[in-house]
XYZ file of C-alpha atoms in Angstrom:
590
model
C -39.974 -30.401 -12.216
C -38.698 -26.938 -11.158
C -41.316 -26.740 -8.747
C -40.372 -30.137 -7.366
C -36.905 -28.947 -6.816
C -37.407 -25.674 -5.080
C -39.497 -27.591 -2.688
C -36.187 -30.446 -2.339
C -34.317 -27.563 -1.734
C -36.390 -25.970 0.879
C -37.522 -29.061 2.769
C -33.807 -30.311 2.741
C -32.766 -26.804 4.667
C -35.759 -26.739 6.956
C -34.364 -30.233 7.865
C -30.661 -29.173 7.801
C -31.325 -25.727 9.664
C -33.405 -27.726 12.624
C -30.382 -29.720 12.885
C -32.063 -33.268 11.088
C -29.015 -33.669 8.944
C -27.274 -36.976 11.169
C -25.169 -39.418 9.953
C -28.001 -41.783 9.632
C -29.751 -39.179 7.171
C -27.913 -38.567 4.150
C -28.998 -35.513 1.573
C -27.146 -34.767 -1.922
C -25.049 -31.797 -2.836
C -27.295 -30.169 -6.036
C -23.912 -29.433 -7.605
C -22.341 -33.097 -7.811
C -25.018 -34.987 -6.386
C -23.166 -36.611 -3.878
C -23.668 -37.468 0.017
C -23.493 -34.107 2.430
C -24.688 -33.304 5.740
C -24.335 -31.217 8.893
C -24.526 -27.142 7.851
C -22.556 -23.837 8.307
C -20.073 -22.329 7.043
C -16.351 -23.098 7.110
C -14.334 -21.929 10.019
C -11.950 -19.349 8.631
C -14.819 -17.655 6.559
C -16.658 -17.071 10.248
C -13.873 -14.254 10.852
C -14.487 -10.583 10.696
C -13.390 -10.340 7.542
C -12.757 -12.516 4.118
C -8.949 -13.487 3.491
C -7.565 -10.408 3.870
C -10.058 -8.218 2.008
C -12.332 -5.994 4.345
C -15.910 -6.852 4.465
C -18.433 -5.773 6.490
C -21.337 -7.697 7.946
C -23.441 -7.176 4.827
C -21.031 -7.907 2.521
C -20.010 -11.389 3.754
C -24.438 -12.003 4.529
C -24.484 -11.583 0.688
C -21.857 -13.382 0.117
C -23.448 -16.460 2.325
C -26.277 -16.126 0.429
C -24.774 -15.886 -2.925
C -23.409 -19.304 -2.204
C -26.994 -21.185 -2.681
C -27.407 -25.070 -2.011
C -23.628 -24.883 -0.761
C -24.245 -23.177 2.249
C -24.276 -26.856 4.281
C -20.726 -27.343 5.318
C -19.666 -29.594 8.234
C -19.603 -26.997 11.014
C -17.193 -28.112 13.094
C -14.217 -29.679 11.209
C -11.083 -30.614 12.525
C -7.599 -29.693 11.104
C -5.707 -31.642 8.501
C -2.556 -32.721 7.460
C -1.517 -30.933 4.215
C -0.657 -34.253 2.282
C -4.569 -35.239 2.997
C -5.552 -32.930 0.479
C -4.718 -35.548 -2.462
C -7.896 -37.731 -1.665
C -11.360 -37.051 -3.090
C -12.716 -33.912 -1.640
C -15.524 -35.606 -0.250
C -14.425 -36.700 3.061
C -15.679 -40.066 4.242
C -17.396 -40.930 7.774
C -18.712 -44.029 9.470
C -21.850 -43.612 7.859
C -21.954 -40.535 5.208
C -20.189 -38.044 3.521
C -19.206 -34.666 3.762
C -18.829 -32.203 0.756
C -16.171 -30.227 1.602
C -16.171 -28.596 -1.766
C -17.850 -25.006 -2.532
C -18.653 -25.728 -6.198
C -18.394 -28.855 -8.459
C -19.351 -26.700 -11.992
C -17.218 -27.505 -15.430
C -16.728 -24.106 -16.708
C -18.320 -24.572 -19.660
C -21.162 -23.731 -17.738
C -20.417 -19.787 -16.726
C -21.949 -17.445 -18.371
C -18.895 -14.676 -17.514
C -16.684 -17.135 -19.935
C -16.620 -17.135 -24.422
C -17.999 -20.529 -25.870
C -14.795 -21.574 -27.436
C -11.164 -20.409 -27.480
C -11.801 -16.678 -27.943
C -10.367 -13.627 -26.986
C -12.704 -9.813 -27.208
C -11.344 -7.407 -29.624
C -13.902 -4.629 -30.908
C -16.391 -5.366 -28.965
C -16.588 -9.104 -30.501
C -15.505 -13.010 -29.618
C -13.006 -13.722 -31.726
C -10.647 -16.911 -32.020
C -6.698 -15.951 -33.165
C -5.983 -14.690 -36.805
C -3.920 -18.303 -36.823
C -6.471 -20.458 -35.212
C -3.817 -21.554 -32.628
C -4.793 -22.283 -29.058
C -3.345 -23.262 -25.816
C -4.045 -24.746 -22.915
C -5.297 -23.246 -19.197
C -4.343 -25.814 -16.205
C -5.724 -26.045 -12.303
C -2.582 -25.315 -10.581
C -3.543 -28.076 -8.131
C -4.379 -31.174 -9.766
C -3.143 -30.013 -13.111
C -6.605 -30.701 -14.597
C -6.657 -28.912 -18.283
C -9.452 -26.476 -17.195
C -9.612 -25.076 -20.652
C -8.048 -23.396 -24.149
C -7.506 -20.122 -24.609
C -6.749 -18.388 -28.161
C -2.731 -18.470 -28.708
C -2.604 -14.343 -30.426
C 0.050 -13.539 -32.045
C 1.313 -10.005 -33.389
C -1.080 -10.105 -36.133
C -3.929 -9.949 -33.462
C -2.289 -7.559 -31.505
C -2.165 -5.008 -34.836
C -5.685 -5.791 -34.822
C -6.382 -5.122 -30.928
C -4.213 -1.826 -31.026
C -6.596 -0.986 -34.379
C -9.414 -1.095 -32.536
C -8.132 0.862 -29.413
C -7.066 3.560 -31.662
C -10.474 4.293 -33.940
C -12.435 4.018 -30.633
C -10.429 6.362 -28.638
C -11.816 9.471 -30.297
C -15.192 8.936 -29.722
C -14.770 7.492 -25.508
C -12.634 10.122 -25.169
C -14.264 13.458 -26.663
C -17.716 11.805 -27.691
C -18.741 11.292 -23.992
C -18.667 13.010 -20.483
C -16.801 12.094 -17.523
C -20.038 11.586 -15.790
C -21.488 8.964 -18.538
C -17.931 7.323 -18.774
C -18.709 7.143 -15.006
C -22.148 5.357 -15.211
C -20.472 2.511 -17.226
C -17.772 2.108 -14.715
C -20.672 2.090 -11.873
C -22.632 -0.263 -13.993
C -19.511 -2.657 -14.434
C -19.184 -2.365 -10.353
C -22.380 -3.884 -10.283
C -22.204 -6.295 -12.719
C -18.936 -7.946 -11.096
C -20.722 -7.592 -7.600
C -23.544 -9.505 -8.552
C -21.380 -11.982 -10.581
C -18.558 -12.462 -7.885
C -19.027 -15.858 -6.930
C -18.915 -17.099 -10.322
C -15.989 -15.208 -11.112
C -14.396 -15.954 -7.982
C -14.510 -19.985 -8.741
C -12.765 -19.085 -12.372
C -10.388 -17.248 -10.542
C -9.715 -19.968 -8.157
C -9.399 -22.811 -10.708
C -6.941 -20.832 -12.867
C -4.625 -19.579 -10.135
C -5.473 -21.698 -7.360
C -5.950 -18.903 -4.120
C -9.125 -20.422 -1.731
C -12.294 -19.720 -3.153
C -13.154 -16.720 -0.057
C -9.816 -14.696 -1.030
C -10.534 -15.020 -4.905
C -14.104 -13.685 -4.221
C -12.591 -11.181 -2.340
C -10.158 -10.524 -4.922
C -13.409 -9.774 -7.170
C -15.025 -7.752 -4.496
C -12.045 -5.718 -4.721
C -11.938 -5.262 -8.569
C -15.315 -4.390 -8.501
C -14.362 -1.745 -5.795
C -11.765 -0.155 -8.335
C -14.299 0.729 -10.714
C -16.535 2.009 -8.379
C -13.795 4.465 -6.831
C -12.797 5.178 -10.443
C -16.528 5.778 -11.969
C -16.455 9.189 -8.940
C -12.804 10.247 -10.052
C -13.711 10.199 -13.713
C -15.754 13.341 -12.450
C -12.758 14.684 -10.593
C -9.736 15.257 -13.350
C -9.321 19.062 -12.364
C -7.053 21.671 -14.500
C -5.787 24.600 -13.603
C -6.283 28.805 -14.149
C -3.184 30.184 -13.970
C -2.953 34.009 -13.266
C -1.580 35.915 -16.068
C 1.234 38.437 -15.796
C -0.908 40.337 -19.000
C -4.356 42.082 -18.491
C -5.350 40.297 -21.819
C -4.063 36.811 -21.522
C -5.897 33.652 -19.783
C -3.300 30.646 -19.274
C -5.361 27.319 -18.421
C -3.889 24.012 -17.904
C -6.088 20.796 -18.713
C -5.236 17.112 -18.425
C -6.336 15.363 -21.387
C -6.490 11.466 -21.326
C -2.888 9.932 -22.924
C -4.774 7.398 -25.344
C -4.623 3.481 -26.361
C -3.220 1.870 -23.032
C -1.256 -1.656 -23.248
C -1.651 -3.266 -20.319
C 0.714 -6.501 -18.867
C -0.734 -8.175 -16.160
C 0.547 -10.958 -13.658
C -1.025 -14.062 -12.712
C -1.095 -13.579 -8.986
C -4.217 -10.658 -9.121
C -5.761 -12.124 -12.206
C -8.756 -9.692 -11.682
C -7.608 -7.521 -9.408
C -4.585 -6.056 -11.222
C -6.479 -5.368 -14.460
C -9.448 -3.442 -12.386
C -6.582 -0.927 -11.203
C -5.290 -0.196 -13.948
C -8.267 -0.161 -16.278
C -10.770 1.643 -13.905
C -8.139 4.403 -13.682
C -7.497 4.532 -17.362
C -11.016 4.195 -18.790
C -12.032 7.067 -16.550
C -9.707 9.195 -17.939
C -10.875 8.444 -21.237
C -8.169 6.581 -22.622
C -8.953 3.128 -24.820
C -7.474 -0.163 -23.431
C -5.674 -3.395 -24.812
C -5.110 -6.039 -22.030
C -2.981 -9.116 -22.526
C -3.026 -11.513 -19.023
C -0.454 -13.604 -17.961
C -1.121 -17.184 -20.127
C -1.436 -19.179 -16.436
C -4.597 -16.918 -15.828
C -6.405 -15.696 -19.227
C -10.072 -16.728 -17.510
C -10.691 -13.490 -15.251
C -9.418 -10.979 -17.604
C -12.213 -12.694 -20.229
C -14.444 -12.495 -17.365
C -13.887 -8.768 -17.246
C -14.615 -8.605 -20.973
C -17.784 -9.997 -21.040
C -18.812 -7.990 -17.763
C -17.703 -5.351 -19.800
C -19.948 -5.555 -22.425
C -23.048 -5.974 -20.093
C -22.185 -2.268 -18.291
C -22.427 -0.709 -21.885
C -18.777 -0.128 -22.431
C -18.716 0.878 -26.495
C -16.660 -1.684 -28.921
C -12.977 -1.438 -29.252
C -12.460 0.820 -25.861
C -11.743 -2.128 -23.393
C -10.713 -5.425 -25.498
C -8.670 -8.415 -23.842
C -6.120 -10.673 -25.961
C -4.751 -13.882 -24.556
C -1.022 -15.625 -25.671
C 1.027 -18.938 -25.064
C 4.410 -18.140 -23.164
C 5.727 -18.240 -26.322
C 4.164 -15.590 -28.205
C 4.462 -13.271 -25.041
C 7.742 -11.736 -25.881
C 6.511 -11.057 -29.564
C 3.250 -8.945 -28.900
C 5.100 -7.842 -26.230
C 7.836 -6.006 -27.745
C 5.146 -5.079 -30.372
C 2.740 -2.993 -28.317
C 5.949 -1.199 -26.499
C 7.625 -0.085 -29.788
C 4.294 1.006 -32.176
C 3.668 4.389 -32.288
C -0.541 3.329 -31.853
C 0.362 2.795 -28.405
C 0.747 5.721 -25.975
C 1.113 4.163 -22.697
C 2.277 0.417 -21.755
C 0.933 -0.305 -18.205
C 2.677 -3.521 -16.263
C 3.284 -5.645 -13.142
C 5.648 -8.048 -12.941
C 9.284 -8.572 -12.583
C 12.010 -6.374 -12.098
C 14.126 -7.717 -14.722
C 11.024 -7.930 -17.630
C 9.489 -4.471 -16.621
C 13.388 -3.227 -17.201
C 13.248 -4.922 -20.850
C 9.655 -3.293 -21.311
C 11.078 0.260 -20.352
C 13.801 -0.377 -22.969
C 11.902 -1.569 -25.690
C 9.471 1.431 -25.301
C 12.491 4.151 -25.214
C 12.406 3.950 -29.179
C 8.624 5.871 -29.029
C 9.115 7.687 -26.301
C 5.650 6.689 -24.690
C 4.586 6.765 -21.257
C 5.350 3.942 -18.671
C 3.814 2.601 -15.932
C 5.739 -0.126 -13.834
C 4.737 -2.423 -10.573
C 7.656 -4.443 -9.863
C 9.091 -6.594 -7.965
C 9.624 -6.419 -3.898
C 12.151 -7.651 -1.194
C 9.498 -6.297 2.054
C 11.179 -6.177 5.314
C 8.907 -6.474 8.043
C 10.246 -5.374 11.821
C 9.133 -6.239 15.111
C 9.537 -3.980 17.425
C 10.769 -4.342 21.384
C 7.542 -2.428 22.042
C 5.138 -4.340 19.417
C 1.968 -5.935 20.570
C 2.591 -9.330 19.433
C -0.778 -10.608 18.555
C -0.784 -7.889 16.179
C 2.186 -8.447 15.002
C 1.961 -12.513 14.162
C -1.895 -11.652 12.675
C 0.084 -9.180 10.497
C 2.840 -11.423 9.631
C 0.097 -14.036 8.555
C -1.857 -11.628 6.223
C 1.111 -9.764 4.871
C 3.214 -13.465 4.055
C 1.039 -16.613 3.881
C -2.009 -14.737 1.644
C -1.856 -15.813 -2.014
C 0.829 -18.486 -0.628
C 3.211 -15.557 -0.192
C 2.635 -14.630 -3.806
C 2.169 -11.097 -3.822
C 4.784 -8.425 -4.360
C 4.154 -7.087 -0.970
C 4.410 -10.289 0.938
C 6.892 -9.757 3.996
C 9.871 -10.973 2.593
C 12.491 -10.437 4.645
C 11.310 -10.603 8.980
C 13.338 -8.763 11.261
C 12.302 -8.999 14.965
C 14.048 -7.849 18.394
C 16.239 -10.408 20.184
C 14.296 -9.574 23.269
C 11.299 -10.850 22.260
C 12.052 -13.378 19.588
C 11.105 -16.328 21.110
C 7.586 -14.851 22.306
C 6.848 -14.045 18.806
C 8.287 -17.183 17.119
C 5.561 -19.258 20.031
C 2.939 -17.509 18.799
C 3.979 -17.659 14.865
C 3.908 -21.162 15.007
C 0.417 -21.691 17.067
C -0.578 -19.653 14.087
C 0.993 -21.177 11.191
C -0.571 -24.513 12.344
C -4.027 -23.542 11.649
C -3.211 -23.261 8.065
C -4.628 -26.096 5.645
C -2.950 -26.374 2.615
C -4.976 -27.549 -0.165
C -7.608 -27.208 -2.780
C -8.855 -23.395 -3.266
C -12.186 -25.088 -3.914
C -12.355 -27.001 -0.753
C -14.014 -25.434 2.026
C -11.336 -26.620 4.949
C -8.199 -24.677 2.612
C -6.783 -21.733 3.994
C -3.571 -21.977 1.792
C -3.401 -22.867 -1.805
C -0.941 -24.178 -4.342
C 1.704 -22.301 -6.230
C 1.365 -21.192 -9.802
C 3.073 -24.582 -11.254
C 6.195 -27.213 -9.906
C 9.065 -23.809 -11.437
C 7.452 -21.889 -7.985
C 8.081 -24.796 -6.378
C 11.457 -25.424 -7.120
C 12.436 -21.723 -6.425
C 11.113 -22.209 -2.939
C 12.502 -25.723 -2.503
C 15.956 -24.080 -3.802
C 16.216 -20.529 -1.481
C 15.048 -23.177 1.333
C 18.128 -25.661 1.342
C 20.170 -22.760 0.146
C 19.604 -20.905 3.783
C 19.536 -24.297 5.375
C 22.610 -25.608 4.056
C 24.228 -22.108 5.451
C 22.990 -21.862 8.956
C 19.325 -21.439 8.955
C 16.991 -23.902 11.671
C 14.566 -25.171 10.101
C 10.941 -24.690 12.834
C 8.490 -26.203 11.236
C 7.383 -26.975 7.371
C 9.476 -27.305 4.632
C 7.605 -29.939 2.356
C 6.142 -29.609 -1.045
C 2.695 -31.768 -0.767
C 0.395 -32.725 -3.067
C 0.778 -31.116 -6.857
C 2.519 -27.912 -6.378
C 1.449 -27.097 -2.928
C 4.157 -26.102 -0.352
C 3.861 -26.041 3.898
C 3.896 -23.162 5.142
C 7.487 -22.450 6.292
C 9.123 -20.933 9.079
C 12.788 -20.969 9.315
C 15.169 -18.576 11.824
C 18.883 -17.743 12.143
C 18.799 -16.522 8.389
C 21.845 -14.455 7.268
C 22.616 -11.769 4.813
C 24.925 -14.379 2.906
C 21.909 -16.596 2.079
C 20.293 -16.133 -1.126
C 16.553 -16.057 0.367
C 17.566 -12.680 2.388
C 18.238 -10.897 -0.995
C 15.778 -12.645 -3.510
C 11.811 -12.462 -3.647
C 10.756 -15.693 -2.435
C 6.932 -15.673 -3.851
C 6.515 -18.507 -1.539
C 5.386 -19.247 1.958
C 8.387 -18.888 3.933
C 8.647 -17.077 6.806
C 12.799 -16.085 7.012
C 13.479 -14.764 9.968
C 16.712 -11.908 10.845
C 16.693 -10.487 14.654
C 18.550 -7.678 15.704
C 19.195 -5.723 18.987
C 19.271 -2.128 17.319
C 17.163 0.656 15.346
C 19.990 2.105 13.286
C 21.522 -1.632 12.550
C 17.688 -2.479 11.298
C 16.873 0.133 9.192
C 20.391 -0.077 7.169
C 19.348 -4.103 6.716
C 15.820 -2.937 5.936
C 17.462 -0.422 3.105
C 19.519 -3.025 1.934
C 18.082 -3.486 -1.462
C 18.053 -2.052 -4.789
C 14.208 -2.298 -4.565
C 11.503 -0.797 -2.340
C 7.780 -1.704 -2.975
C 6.331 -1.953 0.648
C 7.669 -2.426 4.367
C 6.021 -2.901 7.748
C 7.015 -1.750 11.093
C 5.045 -2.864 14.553
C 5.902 -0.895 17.235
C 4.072 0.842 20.152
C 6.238 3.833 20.539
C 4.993 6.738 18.372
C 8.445 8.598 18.586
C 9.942 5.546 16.567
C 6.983 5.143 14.412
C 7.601 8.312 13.037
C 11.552 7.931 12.547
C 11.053 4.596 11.082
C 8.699 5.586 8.525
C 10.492 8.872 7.020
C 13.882 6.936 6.600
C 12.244 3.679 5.358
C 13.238 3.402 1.387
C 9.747 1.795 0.261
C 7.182 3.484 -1.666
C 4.466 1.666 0.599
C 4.768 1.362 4.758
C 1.989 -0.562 7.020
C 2.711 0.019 10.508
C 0.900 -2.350 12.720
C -0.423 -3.745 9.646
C -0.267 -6.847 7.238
C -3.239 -5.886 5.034
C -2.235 -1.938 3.441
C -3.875 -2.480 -0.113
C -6.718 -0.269 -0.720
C -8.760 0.996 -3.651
C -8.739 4.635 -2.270
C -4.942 5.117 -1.592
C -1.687 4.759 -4.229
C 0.137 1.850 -4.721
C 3.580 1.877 -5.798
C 7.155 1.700 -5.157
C 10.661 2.888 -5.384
C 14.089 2.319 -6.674
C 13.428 -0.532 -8.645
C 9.889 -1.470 -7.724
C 8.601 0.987 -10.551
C 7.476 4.089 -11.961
C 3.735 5.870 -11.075
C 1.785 4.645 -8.957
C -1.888 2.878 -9.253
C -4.686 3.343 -7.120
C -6.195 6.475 -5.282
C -6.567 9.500 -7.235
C -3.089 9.372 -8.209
C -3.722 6.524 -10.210
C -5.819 8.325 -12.722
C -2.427 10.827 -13.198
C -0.811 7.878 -14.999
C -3.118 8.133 -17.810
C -3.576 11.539 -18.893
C -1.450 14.380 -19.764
C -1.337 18.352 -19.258
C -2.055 20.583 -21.997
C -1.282 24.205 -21.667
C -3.623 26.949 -23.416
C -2.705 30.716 -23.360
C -6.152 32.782 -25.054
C -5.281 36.322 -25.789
C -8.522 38.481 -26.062
């Protein structure tokens, strides 16, 4: 039988491949067995690089090829209308059908995933203490995709239990170099395993199925950059003013790490923070955000494969409800050194608060408000290919998405020609559908945020150019609206949505004050051709983060992080690693 289906398989892309795949011969996808034909790959995945992730010409050949029997897309497929996206994915012909789809698995079926409800604490699959579950959705259709164990603070005590007896041992028991290995060997693991992962990651959070393997590309490339630093947490010798005194300062890893991660970088957002803390030597809890529990179990079972010991890296999942409970539990307990999050302003504020009683380190991504300026002298192909990466990825759900668009009067309407051309390309639709550039929102509340800081700047001066529609499930068009004003709430608020708001102004010094106009400062972009203003722009823009002629910064060698209110430390780079260790001072008198 498996012989007879190799040789299906073969013959059917012999045929394909010599272009025998017409409408009047119809083959079967493998995954859900129904009509496909014609071959190649989508479109937007011929670029030179995968939805805003870098890859280079042998990453996205093993990426092809890690696709399998799904490699026969229709090659050359027309655009469509975002409300098309609620029919079957399979679109129909004259005389056959196309599957549009990548994948057409149940998840039951990855072997990255628990059998059951279960979260990993010690090293073991374990449902909660109270046998409580919840349930996982497809932010597109709403399908349940699964249940997830519903922890509560008795799990936590257990989580934080584990974290703490294994500490001792990952941190003095082994070397930097074999703490290393594992990381490499996890690298690998999630390399091998990224298209898998990628679909959970698509399902759960709804990005298109190329920028959620990217997204796992990306993790993976944490813990490779990570498994080298582990080897590169230097001290000091400090000269002594005594001829019989040696002063040495060492940095020592901090110890059990909460971590609080978002929904938007299921994978991607854990892999920073983890790869920099595990290197250091430090044990790890991780609770996910409840819309997106699949990747960070994902990560735990990948885990296990590289070798990483029981109780250093374990991963509990909670309901919305019990959030604020283990929450507030792993920020006041004095087993926890160091509480690691990205979010929102406003809960990272309550996390800094409820950690003041312990005195423990930290760590806070939060929110952004990102201006982004054109330039007089901009090149404005670059600058419309950066406004598209830096605002419509992730459906403008990132903290860095350009927020807040300033461009020059004098060339405006140039730009907002060529915005447009571009923002018509997008399709909005299924992550799992090859045609989708743009995906849904998290759920119908991301929506109605959008829908509300839309008519809000409408309904006070704003043109509406093109967009403006949610479509099917929680899906919104991509938006672009001009004339916006600093009396509109959508100039002052971060949208997490894909609308394109855009300021002009006639000035440097009138821009920069509006760019500085916020109590927060994660990122900013600047395009501009003139070096002189480059340089003045940068050093008096308030932002921790500045792309200049550049949508795409994010990187797993440099520091990410912001000011003001964006948050404290910074992740990434080998700063990253100084957010989970601490300096010891030893004076040796001989």
């Amino acid at each position: 039988m498996k012989r007879f289906i190799l040789l299906f398989g073969f013959t059917l892309a012999i045929k394909c491949f010599a272009g025998e795949a017409k409408d009047e011969q119809i083959h079967n996808c493998p995954f859900c067995m129904l009509p496909i034909d014609n071959v190649g790959p989508p479109k937007h995945l011929e670029n030179d690089t995968i939805s805003g992730f870098g890859m280079n010409v042998s990453q996205r050949r093993s990426m092809f090829k890690a696709m399998g029997a799904h490699r026969f897309f229709q090659h050359h497929h027309s655009h469509i209308h975002p409300h098309q996206h609620q029919q079957p994915h399979h679109q129909k012909k004259k005389r056959s059908m196309i599957c549009t789809r990548f994948s057409c698995r149940n998840l039951a079926s990855f072997s990255v995933l628990p059998k059951g409800a279960q979260s990993y604490v010690n090293g073991k699959w374990v449902p909660a203490a109270s046998g409580k579950i919840f349930d996982v959705y497809n932010p597109y259709s709403n399908e349940l995709l699964t249940k997830a164990p519903d922890c509560e603070v008795t799990d936590a005590k257990q989580a934080v239990k584990a974290a703490r007896d294994a500490f001792e041992h990952w941190s003095l028991g082994t070397t930097a170099k074999q703490r290393g290995a594992i990381l490499q060997k996890w690298a690998q693991i999630i390399t091998e395993k990224e298209k898998e992962m990628g679909e959970i990651l698509t399902k759960e959070m709804g990005k298109p199925w190329p920028e959620a393997r990217g997204e796992v590309l990306f993790s993976a490339g944490y813990f490779e950059w990570y498994a080298g630093e582990a080897r590169r947490i230097y001290g000091q010798i400090v000269p002594s003013a005594s001829p019989n005194r040696e002063h040495f300062h060492i940095r020592e890893p901090i110890g059990v790490v909460a971590m609080i991660t978002p929904w938007n970088f299921p994978s991607a957002m854990i892999a920073r923070k983890a790869s920099a803390a595990l290197a250091a030597g430090c044990s790890v809890i991780v609770k996910p955000a409840h819309e997106t529990p699949l990747s960070a179990l994902a990560l735990a079972q990948t885990s296990e494969e590289a070798g990483m010991p029981a109780g250093v890296f374990n991963v509990l999942t909670t309901s919305a409800e019990n959030l604020p409970g283990i929450s507030r539990y792993l920020c006041e307990t004095t087993d926890v050194d160091c509480v690691s999050f990205t979010g929102s302003t406003r809960v990272g504020k309550l996390l800094l608060s409820q950690s003041a009683s312990t005195v423990k380190r930290v760590c806070l991504e939060l929110g952004g408000n990102a201006p982004f300026i054109v330039f007089e002298s901009a090149d404005l192909d670059l600058a419309v290919k950066g406004t598209m990466s830096a605002k419509v990825r992730g459906s403008g759900q990132t903290c860095v998405s350009a927020n807040r668009i300033f461009v020059h009067e004098k060339i405006h309407d140039k730009y907002l020609d060529k915005l447009k051309a571009a923002v018509a390309q997008q399709v909005v639709g299924d992550g799992m559908d090859s045609k989708t550039t743009q995906g849904p929102l998290i759920n119908g509340k991301a929506v109605e945020k959008v829908e509300f800081l839309l008519d809000d700047a409408l309904k006070k001066g704003a043109h509406l150019v093109c967009g403006g529609k949610r479509t099917a499930a929680s899906c919104f068009q991509p938006t672009i609206i001009t004339n916006v004003s600093n009396n509109m709430e959508i100039a002052h608020t971060e949208i997490f949505g894909p609308i394109i708001a855009i300021q002009s102004f006639n000035n440097e010094a009138d821009v920069l004050r509006r760019a500085n106009d916020s109590r927060v400062g994660l990122a900013g972009y600047l395009f501009s051709q003139n070096m002189a203003q480059i340089h003045r722009v940068t050093r008096r823009m308030q932002v921790g983060m500045i792309g200049v002629n550049e949508g795409l910064m994010s990187c797993v060698e440099a520091a990410f992080g912001g000011v003001k209110e964006s948050g404290l430390g910074r992740e990434g780079g080998p700063q990253g690693i100084d957010e989970f260790t601490q300096w010891k001072y030893i004076c040796v008198q001989h």
